[in-house]
XYZ file of C-alpha atoms in Angstrom:
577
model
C 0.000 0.000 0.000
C 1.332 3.449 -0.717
C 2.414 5.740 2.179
C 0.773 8.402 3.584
C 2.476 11.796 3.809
C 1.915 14.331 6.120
C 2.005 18.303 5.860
C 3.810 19.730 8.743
C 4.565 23.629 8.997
C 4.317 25.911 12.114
C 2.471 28.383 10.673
C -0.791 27.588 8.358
C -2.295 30.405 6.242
C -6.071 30.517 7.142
C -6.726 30.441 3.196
C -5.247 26.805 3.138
C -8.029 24.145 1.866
C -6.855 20.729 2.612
C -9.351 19.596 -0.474
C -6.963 20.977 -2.714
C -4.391 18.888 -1.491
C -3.700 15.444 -3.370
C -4.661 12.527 -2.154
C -2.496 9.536 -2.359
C -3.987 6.233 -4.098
C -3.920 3.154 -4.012
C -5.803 0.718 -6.679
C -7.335 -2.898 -5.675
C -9.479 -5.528 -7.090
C -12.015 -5.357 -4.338
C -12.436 -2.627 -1.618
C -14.377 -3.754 1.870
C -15.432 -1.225 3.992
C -15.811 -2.706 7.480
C -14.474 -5.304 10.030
C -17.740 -7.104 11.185
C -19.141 -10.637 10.195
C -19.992 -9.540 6.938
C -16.657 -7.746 5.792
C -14.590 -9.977 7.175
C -16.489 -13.183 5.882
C -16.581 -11.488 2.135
C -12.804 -10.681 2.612
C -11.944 -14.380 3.726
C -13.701 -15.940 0.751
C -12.499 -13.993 -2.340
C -9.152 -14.666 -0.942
C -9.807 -18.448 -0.557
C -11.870 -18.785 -4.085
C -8.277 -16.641 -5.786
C -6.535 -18.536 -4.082
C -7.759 -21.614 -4.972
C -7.838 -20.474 -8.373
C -3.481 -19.582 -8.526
C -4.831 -16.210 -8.584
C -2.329 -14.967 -5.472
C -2.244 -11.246 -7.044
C -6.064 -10.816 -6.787
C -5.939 -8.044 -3.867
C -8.388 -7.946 -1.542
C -8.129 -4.838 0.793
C -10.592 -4.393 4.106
C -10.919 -0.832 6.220
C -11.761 -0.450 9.545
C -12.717 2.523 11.398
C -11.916 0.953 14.620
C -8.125 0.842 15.806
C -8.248 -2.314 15.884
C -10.985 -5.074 14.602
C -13.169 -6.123 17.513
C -13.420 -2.881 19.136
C -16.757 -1.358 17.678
C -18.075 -4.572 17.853
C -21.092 -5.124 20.005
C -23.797 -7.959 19.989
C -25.339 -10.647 22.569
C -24.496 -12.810 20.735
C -25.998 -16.341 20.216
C -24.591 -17.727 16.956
C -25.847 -20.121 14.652
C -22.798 -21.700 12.937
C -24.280 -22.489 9.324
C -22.487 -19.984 7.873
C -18.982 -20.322 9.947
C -19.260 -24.270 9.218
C -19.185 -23.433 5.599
C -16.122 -20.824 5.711
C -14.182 -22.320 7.959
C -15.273 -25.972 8.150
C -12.729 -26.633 11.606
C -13.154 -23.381 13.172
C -13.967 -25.019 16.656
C -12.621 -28.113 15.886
C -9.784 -29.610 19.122
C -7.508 -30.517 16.681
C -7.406 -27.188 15.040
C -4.459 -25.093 16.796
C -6.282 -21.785 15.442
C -9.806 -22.702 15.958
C -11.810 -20.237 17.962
C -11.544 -21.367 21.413
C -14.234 -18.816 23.136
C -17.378 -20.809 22.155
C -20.009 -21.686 24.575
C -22.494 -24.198 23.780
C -25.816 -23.789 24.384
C -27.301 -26.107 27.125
C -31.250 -25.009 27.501
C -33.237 -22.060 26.930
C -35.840 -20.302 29.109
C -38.985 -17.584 27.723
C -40.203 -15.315 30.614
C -42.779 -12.509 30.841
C -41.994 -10.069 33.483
C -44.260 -8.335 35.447
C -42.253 -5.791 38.162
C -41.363 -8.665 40.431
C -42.299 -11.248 38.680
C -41.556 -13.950 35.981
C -44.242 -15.719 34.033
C -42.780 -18.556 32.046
C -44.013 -18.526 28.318
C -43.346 -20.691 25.410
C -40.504 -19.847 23.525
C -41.241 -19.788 19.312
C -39.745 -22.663 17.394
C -37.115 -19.650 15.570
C -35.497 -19.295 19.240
C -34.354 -22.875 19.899
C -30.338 -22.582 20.739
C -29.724 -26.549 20.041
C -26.645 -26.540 18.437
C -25.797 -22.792 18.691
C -22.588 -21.054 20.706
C -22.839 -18.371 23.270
C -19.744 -15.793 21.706
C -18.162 -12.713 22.079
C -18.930 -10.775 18.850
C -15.915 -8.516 19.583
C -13.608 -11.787 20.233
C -14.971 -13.472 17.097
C -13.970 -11.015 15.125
C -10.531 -10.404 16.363
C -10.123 -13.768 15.382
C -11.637 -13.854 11.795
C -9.090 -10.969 11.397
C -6.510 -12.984 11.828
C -7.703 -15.798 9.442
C -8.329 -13.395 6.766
C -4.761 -12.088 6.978
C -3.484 -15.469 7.040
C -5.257 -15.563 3.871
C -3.888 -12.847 1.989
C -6.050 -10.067 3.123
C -4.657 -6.320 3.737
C -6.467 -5.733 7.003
C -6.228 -1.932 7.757
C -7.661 -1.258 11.308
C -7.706 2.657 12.345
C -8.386 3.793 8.493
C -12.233 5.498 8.681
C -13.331 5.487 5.377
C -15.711 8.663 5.218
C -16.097 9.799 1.552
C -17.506 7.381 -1.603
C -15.987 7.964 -4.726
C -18.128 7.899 -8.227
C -16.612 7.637 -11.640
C -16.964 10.572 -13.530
C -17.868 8.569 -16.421
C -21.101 6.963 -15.813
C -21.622 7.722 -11.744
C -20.243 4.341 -10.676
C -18.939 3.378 -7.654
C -15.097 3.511 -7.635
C -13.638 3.501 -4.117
C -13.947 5.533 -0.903
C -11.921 8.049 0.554
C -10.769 8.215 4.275
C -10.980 11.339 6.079
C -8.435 14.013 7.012
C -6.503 13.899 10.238
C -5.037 16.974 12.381
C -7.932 19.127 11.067
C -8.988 21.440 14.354
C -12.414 21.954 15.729
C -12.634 24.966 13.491
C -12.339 23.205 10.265
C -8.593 24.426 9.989
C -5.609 22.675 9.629
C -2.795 21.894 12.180
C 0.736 21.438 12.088
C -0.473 17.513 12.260
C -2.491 17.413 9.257
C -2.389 14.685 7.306
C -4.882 14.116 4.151
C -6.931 11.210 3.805
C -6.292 9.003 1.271
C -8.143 6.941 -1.849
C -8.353 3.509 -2.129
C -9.520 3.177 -5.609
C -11.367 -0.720 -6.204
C -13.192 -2.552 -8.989
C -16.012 -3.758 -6.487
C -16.711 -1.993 -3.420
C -18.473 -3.933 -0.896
C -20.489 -2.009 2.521
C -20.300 -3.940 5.490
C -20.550 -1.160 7.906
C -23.013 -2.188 9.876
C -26.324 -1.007 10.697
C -27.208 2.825 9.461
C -23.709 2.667 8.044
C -22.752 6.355 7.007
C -21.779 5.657 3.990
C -24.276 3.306 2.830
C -27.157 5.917 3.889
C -25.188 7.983 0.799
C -25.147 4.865 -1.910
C -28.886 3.965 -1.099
C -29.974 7.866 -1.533
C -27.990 7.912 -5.093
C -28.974 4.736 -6.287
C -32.236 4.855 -4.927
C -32.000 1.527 -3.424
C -34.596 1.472 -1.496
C -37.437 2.033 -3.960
C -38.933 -1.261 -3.797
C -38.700 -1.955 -0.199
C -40.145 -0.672 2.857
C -38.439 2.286 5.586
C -36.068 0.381 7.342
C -36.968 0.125 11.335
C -34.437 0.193 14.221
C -33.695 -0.836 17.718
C -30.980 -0.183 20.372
C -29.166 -2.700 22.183
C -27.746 -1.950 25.131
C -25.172 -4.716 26.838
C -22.928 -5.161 29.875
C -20.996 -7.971 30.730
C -20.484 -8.955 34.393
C -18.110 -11.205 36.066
C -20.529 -13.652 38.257
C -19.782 -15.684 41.919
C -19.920 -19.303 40.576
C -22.482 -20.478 42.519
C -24.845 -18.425 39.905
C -22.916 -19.432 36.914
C -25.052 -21.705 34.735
C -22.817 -22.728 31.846
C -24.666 -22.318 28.486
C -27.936 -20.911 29.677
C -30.275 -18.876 27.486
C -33.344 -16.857 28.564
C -34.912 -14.318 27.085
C -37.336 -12.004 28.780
C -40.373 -9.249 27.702
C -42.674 -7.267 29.235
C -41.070 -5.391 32.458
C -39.421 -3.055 32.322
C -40.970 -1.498 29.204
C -44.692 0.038 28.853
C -46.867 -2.081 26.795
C -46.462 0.748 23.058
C -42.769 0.077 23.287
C -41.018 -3.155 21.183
C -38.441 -4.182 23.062
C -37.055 -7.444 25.355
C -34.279 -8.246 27.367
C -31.390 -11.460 27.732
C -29.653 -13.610 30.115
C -26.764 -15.599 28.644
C -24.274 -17.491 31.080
C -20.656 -17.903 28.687
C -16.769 -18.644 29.261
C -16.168 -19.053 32.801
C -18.337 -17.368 35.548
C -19.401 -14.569 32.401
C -23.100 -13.461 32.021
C -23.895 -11.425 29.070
C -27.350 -9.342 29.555
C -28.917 -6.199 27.766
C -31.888 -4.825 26.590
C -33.543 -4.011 23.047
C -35.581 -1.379 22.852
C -37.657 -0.675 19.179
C -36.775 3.005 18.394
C -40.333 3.413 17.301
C -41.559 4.239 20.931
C -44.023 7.273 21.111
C -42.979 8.596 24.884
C -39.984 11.118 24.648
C -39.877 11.033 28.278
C -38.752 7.039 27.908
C -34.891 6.413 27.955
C -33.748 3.198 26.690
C -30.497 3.545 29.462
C -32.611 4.113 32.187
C -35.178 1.020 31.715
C -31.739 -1.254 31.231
C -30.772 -0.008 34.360
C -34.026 -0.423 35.921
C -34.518 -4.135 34.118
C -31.242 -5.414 36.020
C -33.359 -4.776 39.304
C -35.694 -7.326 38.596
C -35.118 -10.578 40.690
C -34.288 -12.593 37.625
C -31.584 -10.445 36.373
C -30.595 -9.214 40.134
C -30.281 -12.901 41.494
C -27.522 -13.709 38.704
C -25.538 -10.696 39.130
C -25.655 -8.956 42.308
C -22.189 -10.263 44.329
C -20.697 -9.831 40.651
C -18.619 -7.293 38.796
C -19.777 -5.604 35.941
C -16.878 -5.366 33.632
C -17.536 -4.087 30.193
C -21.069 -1.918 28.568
C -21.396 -0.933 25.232
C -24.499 -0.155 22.830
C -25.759 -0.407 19.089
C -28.044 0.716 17.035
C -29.405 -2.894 15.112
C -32.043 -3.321 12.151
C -35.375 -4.408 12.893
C -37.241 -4.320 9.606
C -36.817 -7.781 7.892
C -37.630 -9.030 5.258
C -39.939 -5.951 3.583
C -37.048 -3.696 4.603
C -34.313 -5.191 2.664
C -33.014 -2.634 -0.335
C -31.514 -2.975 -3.683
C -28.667 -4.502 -2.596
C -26.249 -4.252 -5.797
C -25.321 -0.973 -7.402
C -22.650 0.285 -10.346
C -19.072 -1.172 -8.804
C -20.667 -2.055 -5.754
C -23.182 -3.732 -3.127
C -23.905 -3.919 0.678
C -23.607 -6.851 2.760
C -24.459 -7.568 6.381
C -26.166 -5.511 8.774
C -25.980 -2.535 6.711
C -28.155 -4.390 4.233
C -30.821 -5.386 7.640
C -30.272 -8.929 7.171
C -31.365 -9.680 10.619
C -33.751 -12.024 11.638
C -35.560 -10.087 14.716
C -37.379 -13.080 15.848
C -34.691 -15.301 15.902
C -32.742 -12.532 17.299
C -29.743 -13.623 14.883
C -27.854 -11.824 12.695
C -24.693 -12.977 12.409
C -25.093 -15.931 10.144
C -27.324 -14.166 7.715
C -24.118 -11.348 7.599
C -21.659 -13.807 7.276
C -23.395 -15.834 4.161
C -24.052 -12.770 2.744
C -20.516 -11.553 2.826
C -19.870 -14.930 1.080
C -22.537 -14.790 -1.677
C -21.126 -11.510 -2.592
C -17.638 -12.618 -2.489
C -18.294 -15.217 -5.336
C -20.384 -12.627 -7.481
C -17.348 -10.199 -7.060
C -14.214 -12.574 -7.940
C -16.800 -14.290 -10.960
C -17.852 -10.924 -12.295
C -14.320 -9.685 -12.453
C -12.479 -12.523 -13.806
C -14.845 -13.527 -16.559
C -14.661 -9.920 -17.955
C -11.234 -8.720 -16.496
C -11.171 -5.520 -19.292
C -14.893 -4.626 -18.554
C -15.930 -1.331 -16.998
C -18.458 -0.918 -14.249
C -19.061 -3.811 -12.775
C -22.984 -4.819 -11.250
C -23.236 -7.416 -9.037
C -26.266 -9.115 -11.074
C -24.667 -12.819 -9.419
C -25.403 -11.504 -6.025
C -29.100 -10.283 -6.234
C -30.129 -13.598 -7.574
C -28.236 -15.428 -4.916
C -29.389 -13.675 -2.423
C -33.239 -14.378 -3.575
C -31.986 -18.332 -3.952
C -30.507 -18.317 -0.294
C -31.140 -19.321 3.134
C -31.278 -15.915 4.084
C -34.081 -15.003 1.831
C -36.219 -17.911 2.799
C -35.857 -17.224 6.696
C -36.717 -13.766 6.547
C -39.349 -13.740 4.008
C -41.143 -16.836 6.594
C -40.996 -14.101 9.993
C -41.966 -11.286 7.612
C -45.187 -10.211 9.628
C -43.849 -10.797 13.300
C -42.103 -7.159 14.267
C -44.622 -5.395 12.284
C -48.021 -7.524 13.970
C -46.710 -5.277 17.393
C -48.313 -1.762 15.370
C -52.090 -3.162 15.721
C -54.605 -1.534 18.154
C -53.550 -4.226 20.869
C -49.531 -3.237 21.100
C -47.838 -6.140 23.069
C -50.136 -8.335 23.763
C -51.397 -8.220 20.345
C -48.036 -8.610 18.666
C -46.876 -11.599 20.803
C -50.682 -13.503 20.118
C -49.969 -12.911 16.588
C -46.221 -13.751 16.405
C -47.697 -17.074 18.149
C -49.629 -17.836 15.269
C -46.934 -16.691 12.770
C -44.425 -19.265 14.519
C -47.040 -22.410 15.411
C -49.519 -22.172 12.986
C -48.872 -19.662 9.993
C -45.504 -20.031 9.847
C -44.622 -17.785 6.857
C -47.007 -18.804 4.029
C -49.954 -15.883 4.835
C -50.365 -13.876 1.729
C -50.262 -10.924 3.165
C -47.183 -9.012 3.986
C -47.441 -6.482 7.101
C -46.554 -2.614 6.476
C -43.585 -1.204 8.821
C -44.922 2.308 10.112
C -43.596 4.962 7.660
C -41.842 7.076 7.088
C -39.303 5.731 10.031
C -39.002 5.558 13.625
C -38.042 9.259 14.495
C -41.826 9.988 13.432
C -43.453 7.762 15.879
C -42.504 10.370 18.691
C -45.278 12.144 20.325
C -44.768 15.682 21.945
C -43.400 15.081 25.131
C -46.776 17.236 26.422
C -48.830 14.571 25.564
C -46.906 11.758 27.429
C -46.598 10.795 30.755
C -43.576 11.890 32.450
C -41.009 8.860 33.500
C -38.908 9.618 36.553
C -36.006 7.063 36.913
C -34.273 5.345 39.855
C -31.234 6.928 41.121
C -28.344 4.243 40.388
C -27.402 1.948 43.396
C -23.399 1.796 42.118
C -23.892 -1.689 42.877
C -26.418 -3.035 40.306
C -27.452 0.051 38.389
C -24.586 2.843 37.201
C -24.511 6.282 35.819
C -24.167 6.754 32.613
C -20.327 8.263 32.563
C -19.503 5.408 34.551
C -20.739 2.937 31.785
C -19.330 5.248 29.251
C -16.205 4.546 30.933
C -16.325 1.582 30.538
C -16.768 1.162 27.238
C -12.811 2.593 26.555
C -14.094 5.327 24.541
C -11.965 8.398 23.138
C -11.686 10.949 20.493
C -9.599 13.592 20.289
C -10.872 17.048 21.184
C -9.702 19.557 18.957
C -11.646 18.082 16.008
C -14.838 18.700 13.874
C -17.809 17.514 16.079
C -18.474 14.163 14.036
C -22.003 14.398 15.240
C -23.397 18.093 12.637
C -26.119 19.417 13.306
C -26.684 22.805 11.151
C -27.209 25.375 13.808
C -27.104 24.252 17.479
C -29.469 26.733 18.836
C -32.065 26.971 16.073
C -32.205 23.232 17.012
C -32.548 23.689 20.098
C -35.672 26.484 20.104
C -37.238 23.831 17.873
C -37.204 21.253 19.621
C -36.571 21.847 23.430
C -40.472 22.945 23.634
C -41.915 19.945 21.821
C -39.509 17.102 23.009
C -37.552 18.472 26.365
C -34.935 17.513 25.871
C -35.497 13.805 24.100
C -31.576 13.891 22.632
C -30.037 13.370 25.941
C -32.941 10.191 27.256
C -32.507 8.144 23.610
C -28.479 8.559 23.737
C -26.714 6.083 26.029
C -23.710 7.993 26.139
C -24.868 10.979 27.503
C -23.379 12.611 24.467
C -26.385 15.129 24.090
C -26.809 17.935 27.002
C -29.429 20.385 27.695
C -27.662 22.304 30.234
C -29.747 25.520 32.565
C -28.005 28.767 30.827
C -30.319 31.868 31.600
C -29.354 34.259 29.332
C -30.527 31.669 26.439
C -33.676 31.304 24.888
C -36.160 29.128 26.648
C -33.509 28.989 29.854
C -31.129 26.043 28.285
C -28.221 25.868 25.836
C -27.782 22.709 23.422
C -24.068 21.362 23.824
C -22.660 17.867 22.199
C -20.219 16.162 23.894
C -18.526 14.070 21.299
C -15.751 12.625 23.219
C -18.144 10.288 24.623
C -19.716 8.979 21.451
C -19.636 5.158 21.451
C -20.763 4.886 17.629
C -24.099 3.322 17.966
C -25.916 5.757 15.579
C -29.394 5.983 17.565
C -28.863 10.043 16.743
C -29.018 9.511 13.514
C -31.517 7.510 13.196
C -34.377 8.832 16.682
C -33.903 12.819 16.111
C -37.245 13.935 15.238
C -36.346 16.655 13.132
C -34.054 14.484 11.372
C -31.174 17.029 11.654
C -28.431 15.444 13.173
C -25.982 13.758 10.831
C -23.372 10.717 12.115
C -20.268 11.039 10.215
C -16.950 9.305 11.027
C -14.866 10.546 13.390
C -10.450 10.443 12.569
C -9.582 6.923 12.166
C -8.882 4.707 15.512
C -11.031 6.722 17.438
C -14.418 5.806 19.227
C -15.300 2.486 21.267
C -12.202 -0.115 22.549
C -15.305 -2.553 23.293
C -14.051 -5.811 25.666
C -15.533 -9.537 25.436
C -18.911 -7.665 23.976
């Protein structure tokens, strides 16, 4: 890869645009732009089909915005190996000296309503049985499928944010993406550190950034992928991982929880999973389409680890990692165009999860693949062609697995919009799994146009007052933050643009109160008492503490506040989430 160069002078006159500096280049077969499932598996199988094929010069190159792969990564995770068996046939196998050796199988599974101090045991839908599955760290697994994709051939570059796509001049095409500047200060000016991004210029680009990617939300728009499909829908996970007194520990265990501690209009549930040794992984998922302002997803997970059958397992314990993450909830009628001129998306950023099942991982990781033999076929049977369309990888995708177990749980996230909320959504999911099981001929509608627009005025909700934290159980939110390793350096463009902070604010401080710093769980957003403002509070943004879960982005009802990527390396160092 070519070097990066760097400007350095003491003084820098104020007229000096970094965009008319050159960017250095660098020119691959295929360009993937993130270090998830769905990256990583795409990245690992063009390599092996090349490979395979003698074809040792094919160059596969893979960006990460994280400084190093793992640590944006956040998930429950219970993984169905399908798609890992396939890729790497002895990945947990003994006799494997670089199998994955952090796999917990699953033992038994438990359903439970809650009530506030109770537990109601409920039968769990035929898409949730674990048999066969692995409890994982999501940020461990991927650490590790780094390494087997370098070993590979794959150029792994961790710390490089890719912020910027690049379109042929020609015909519009995908051609690349760009990473951003570094040693640019708050102001927009550059420092004696400056250092410009650089192009990474690629035959096929492939997305996998994840859900609400930033990047992606630009190739949908142009391409206008999602003309055929539905608004896409959202949730926010929020996860800690505690360190348990063995007498609790119960190896392999799976429940899964609804009800308490979230009001009967909001989608949500919450999960118990007992991994490694003496290590319980439990969060909360709350549907972004709630209506209250006054609800904060943070608070109820605080609140939900009260309960007895979240307290009992964890109170003696040590809570030693938190993290959070924006996931797609829309299905199968959500799923865009996913193959565009010199390009496609893959994974999460595509919403290949299966809500229900509440697995995603497989579904990336095949789709990573499917798009990995489309790529290396389309560009070896016409090496001297232009623009390059993924045609391969829409069919396969409509001929797959993942295809078939989406389209079949279609109509259970949607049945929770009917008159009856819960309790009608989980009597007609019943139905959907026992009875119906995928072949009604109707499809159910999402609510449109998105989740930000299901948010009433915060005047016509009841307020929610919320527990002081214990320091025991329950925690402040800096001192989860803190956990999570996160840092950015200061003296850079806020990564988190809104237009004008205090039009913003006199907008929508009298309709929400203040509903920025409730749906963030990194107290990023402030509203902070300032007299001699407007309405008596200033709007600040506290962007150090930004853990990258996009929920911003993606709640704001006004629809005015823009993720972009922060400098490379910066954000989240998530542990064993």
């Amino acid at each position: 890869m070519a070097s990066k160069t760097s400007v350095s002078f003491l003084d820098i006159d104020d007229s000096f645009d970094p965009r008319e500096q050159e960017r250095e280049s660098d020119n691959v077969d295929v360009c993937i732009v993130g270090g998830g499932p769905a990256g990583l598996s795409a990245a690992i199988r063009l390599k092996q089909i090349a490979n395979e094929a003698g074809n040792e010069a094919f160059r596969v190159l893979l960006l990460e915005k994280a400084g190093e792969l793992g640590a944006h990564i956040v998930s429950g995770n219970v993984i169905e190996p399908s798609a890992v068996n396939e890729l790497i046939p002895d990945w947990n196998n003994p006799d494997n000296p670089s199998r994955f050796e952090n796999a917990t199988p699953a033992t038994h599974d438990k359903m439970r309503f809650l009530t506030k101090n109770n537990s109601i045991p409920i039968p769990a839908p035929p898409q949730m049985n674990n048999k066969g599955n692995y409890i994982i760290s999501l940020n461990q697994f991927c650490k590790w499928l780094g390494e087997r994709a370098e070993e590979v051939g794959v150029e792994v570059y961790p710390g490089f944010a890719a912020s910027e796509v690049l379109y042929n001049s020609t015909d519009g095409s995908v051609k690349g993406v760009a990473t951003n500047d570094l040693g640019i200060s708050r102001k927009g000016k550059p420092k004696p550190s400056f250092e410009r991004g650089m192009e990474f210029n690629a035959r096929v680009t492939l997305f996998a950034e994840g859900c609400h990617g930033s990047l992606t939300k630009q190739v949908i728009k142009k391409f206008d992928l999602r003309r055929d499909s539905q608004p896409q829908t959202y949730g926010l996970g929020l996860k800690e991982v505690w360190e348990v007194k063995p007498e609790k520990f119960r190896k392999g265990e799976i429940v899964h929880t609804m009800g308490y501690p979230l009001p009967s209009s909001t989608y949500g549930g919450g999960w118990l999973y007992h991994f490694g040794d003496n290590l319980v992984s439990l969060g909360l998922v709350v549907g972004l389409d709630y209506p209250n302002p006054w609800l904060s997803p943070y608070g109820e997970f605080q609140k939900m680890k009260h309960h007895p059958i979240y307290k009992s397992v964890i109170e003696g314990g040590k809570c030693i990692s938190y993290g959070a993450r924006a996931l797609n909830e829309g299905g199968f009628q959500s799923i865009p165009k996913c193959a565009f001129p010199g390009g496609a998306l893959i994974g999460d950023t595509a919403g290949f999860l299966n809500v229900p099942k509440i697995k995603g991982t497989h579904t990336a990781m095949r789709s990573g693949m499917l798009a990995a033999q489309a790529a290396y076929s389309a560009l070896t049977s016409n090496p001297d062609s232009g623009t390059v369309f993924l045609y391969d990888y829409e069919d396969a995708l409509r001929s797959s697995s993942i295809w078939s177990e989406l389209k079949q749980v279609r109509n259970m996230r949607p049945s929770f919009h009917s008159p009856l909320g819960l309790y009608g959504g989980i009597m007609y999911s019943g139905l959907e799994a026992y009875l119906f099981r995928g072949k009604t001929p109707w499809t159910l509608k999402h609510k449109e146009p998105g989740d930000h627009a299901a948010t009433k005025l915060a005047s016509e909700c009841p307020k929610i007052e919320y527990p002081k934290p214990d320091g025991q159980i329950s925690f402040d939110i800096l001192t989860s933050v803190s956990r999570t390793g996160t840092n950015h350096e200061e003296d850079q463009p806020v990564h988190l643009q809104v237009e004008d902070w205090e039009a913003h604010k006199n907008d929508q401080w009298p309709k929400y109160k203040g509903i920025e710093n409730r749906f963030c769980p990194a107290g990023v957003y402030e509203y902070v008492e300032d007299g001699a403002k407007e309405f008596g509070v200033k709007f600040q943004i506290n962007a150090q503490n930004c853990i990258h879960c996009k929920t911003c982005d993606i709640k704001a009802p006004a629809q005015d506040i823009n993720w972009q990527t922060p400098q490379g390396g910066e954000g989240p160092k998530y542990f064993m989430t």
